[in-house]
XYZ file of C-alpha atoms in Angstrom:
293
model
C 155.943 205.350 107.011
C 159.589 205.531 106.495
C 160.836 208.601 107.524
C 159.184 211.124 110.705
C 157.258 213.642 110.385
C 158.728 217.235 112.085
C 156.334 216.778 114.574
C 157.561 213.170 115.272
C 161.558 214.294 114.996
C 160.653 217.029 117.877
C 159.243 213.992 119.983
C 162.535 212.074 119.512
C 164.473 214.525 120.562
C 162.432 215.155 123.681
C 161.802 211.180 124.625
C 165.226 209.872 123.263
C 163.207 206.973 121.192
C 159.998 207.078 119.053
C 158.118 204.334 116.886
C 157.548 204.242 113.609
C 154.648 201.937 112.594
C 154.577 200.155 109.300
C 158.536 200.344 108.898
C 159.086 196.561 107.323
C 155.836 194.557 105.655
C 154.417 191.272 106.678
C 156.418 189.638 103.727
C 159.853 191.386 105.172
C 159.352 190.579 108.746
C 158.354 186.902 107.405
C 161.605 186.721 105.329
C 164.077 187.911 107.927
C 162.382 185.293 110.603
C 162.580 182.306 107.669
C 166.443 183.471 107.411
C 167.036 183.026 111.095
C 165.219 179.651 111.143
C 167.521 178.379 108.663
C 170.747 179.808 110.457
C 169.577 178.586 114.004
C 168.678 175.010 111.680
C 172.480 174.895 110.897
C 174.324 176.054 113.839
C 177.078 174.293 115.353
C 178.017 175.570 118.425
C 181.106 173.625 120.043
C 180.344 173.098 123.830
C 183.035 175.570 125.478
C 181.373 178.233 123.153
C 177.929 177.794 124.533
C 177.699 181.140 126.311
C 174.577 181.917 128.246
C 173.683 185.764 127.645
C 172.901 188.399 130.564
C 172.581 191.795 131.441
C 173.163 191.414 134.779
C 176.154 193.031 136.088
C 177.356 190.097 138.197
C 176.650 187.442 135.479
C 178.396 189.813 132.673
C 181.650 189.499 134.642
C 181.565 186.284 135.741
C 184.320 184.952 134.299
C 183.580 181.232 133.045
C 185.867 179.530 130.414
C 188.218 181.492 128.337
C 186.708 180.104 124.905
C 183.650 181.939 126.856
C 184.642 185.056 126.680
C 186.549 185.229 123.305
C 183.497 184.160 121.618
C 181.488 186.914 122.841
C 184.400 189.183 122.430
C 185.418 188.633 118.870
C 182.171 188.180 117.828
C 181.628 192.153 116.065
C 182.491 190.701 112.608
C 181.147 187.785 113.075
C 177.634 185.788 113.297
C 177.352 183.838 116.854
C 174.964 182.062 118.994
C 174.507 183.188 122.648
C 171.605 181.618 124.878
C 169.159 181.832 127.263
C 170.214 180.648 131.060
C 169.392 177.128 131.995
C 169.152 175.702 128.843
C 172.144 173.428 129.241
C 173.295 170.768 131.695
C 176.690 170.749 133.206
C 178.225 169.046 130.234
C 176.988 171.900 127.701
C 173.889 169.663 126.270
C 171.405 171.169 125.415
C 168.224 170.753 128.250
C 165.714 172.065 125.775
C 165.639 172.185 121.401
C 168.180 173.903 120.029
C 165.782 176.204 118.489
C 164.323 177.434 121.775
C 167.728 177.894 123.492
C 169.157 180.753 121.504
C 168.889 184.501 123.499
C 170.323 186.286 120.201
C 172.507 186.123 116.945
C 175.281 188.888 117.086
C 177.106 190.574 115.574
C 177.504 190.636 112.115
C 174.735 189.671 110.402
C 174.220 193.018 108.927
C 177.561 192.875 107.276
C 177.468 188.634 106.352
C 173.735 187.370 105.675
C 172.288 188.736 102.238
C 168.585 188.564 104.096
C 169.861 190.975 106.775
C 172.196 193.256 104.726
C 169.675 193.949 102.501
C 167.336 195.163 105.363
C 169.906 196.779 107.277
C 170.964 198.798 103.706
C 167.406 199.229 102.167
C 166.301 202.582 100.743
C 164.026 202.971 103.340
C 166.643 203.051 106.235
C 169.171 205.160 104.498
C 166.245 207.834 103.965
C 165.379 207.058 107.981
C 169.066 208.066 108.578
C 168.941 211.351 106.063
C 166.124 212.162 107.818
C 168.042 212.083 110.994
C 170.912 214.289 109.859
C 173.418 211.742 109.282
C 175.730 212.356 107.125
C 178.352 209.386 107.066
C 176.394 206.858 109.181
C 178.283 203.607 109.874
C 176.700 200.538 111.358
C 178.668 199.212 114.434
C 176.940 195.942 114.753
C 173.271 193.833 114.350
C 171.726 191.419 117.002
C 168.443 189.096 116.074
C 167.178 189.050 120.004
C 164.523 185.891 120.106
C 162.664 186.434 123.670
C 162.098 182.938 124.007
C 158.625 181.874 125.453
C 158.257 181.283 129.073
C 161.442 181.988 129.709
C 163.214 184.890 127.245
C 165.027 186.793 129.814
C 165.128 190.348 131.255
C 167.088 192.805 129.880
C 167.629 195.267 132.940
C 167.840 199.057 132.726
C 170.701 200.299 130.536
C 172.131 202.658 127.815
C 173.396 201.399 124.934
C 175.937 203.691 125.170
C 176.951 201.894 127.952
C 178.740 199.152 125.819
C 179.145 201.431 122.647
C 180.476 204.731 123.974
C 181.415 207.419 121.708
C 183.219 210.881 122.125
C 181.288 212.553 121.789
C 178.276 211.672 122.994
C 174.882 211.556 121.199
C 176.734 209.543 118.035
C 174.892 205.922 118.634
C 171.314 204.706 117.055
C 169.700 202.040 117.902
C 167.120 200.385 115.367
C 165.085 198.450 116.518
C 163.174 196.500 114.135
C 159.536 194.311 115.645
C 159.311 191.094 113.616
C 156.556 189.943 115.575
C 154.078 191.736 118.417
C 156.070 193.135 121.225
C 153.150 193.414 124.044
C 153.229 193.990 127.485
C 153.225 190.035 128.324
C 155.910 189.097 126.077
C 158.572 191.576 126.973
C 158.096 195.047 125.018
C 160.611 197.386 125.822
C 160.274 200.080 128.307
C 161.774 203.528 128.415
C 162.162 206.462 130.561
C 161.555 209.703 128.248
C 164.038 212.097 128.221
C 166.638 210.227 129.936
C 169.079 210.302 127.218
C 170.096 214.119 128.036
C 172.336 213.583 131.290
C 175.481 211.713 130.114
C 176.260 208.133 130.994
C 176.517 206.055 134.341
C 178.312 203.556 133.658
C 180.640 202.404 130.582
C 181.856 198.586 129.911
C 185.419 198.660 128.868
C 188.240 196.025 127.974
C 190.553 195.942 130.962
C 194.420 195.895 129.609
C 196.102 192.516 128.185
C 196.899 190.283 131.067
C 194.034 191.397 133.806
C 192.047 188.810 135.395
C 188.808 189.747 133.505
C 188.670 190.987 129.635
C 186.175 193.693 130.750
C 184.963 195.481 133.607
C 182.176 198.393 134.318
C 183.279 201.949 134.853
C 180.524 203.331 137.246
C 177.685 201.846 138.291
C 173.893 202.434 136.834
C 171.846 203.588 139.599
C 168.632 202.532 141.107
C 165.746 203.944 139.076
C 161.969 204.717 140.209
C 160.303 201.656 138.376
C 157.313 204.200 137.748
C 159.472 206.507 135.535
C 159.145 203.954 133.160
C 156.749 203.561 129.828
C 155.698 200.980 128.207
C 156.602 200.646 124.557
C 154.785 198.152 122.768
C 154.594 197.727 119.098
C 153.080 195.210 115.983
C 154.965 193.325 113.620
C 157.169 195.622 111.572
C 157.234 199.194 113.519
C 160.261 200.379 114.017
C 162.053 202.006 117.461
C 164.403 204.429 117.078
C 166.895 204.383 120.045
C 168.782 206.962 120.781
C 172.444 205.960 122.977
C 171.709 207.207 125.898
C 168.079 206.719 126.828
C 167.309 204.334 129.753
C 165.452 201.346 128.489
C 164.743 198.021 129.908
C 162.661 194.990 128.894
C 161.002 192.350 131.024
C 161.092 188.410 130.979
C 158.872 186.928 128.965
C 156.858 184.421 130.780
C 154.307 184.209 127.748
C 153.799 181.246 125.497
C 154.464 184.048 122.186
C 158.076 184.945 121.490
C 159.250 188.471 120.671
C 161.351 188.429 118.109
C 163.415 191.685 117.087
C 166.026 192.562 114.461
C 168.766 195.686 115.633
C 171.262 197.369 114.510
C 173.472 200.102 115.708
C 174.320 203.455 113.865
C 176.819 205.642 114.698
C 177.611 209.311 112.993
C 181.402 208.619 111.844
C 181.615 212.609 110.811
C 184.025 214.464 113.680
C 183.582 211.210 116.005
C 186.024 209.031 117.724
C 184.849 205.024 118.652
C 186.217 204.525 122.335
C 189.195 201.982 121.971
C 187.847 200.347 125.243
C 184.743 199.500 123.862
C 184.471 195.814 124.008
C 183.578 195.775 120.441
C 186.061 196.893 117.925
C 186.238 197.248 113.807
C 188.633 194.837 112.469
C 190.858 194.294 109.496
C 188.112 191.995 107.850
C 185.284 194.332 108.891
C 186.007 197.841 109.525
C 182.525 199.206 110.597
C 180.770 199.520 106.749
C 179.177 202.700 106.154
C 175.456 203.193 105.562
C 175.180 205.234 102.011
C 175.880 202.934 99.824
């Protein structure tokens, strides 16, 4: 089912997320995974580049290599490889295949991979959005997130909104697309429901030119009861819509099944203004592309 049913709208805007089974087919899951194969087949990744990802607030700062952080920083309008921790030896060789290293593809392949542009466009997910009330819907950015088996890592209690603020609030959509089962041992997402009504904690921002680190946290995201969380998971091809500022979380995946996903961010352009300390930023060769086409 594409778009929500009234009922299912009110529930969204109680919870701050809701699923919607049946979004993509089997065939358009299958495609979108075959596409990633072939990128992750081709990559080249120079050594210095090799960034291990992580939502950890001390291991998001640390501050490693400058080619580090500049390929995580000007990666919006781009399509980059960032991996999972311990995958590499001191030298930046890989400790385990290639195609079991990678954390996620970011940030562009909405607006650079025909496979993943014609998802992220599709009929389907503009009639999602007009169902939503958007009315000039831009999409910010697009991350394939792998889970890796055994050792895909946690992604800790956040808002997206976090690292994609917006004035005002209540702008940013996450969709989040499953491409295979997300289930309770392989890392499903978790969410607190109605969490997305009291503001943010904390915001990432870029520090100015010439500070020791290229970002730093505003606030702090405070300790949360474990048990206000719910479990979310989902099959092959349901969709989660994510609303900015719900508190969400996923858990390591110590499975032997990954957990693949497809997302994408949307943000209502009408009467809105994109923080200019976000770390991500439109740029000449991709100002954010809007959603109608």
């Amino acid at each position: 089912m594409a778009c929500p049913s009234p009922s299912q709208l009110q529930k969204f805007q109680e919870d701050g997320f809701l699923v919607l089974e049946g979004f993509l087919s089997a065939d358009e899951c299958a495609a979108m995974q075959q596409r990633i194969g072939e990128l992750v087949a081709a990559m080249d990744v120079p050594a210095h580049c090799r960034i291990e990802f992580s939502t950890r607030k001390d291991e998001q700062l640390g501050t490693k290599g400058q080619g580090d952080k500049d390929y995580f920083l000007s990666s919006g309008d781009k399509i980059r490889f960032f991996f999972e921790k311990g995958v590499f030896d001191k030298k930046g060789n890989f400790l385990v295949p290639p195609e079991k290293s990678v954390n996620k593809i970011g940030h562009a392949l909405h607006a650079y991979d025909p496979v993943f542009r014609s998802v992220t466009y599709s009929p389907k997910v503009q009639a999602l959005a007009k169902s939503l009330g958007f009315q000039m819907p831009v999409v910010v950015q697009s991350m394939y997130i792998f889970k890796q088996p055994h050792f895909g890592g946690e992604v800790t209690p956040h808002q997206d909104s976090t690292f994609l603020h917006t004035e005002p609030l209540g702008r940013l959509l996450g969709i989040w697309i499953a491409l295979e089962d997300a289930t309770l041992e392989n890392g499903c997402l978790w969410f607190i429901p109605g969490s997305h009504t009291g503001g943010v904690s904390r915001r990432l921002v870029r520090t100015p030119a010439g500070s020791k680190a290229d970002v730093s946290f505003l606030g702090s995201e405070p300790v949360r009861d474990a048990s206000l969380f719910v479990p979310t998971p989902v099959r092959r091809g349901d969709l989660v819509l994510i609303h900015g500022e719900v508190v969400h979380k996923s858990e390591q995946n110590l499975s032997n099944r990954s957990r693949h996903a497809y997302t994408f961010h949307l943000m209502e352009s009408l009467g809105t203004v994109w923080s200019p300390e976000n770390w991500l930023q439109p740029t000449a060769e991709l100002p954010f592309p809007p959603l109608y086409t």
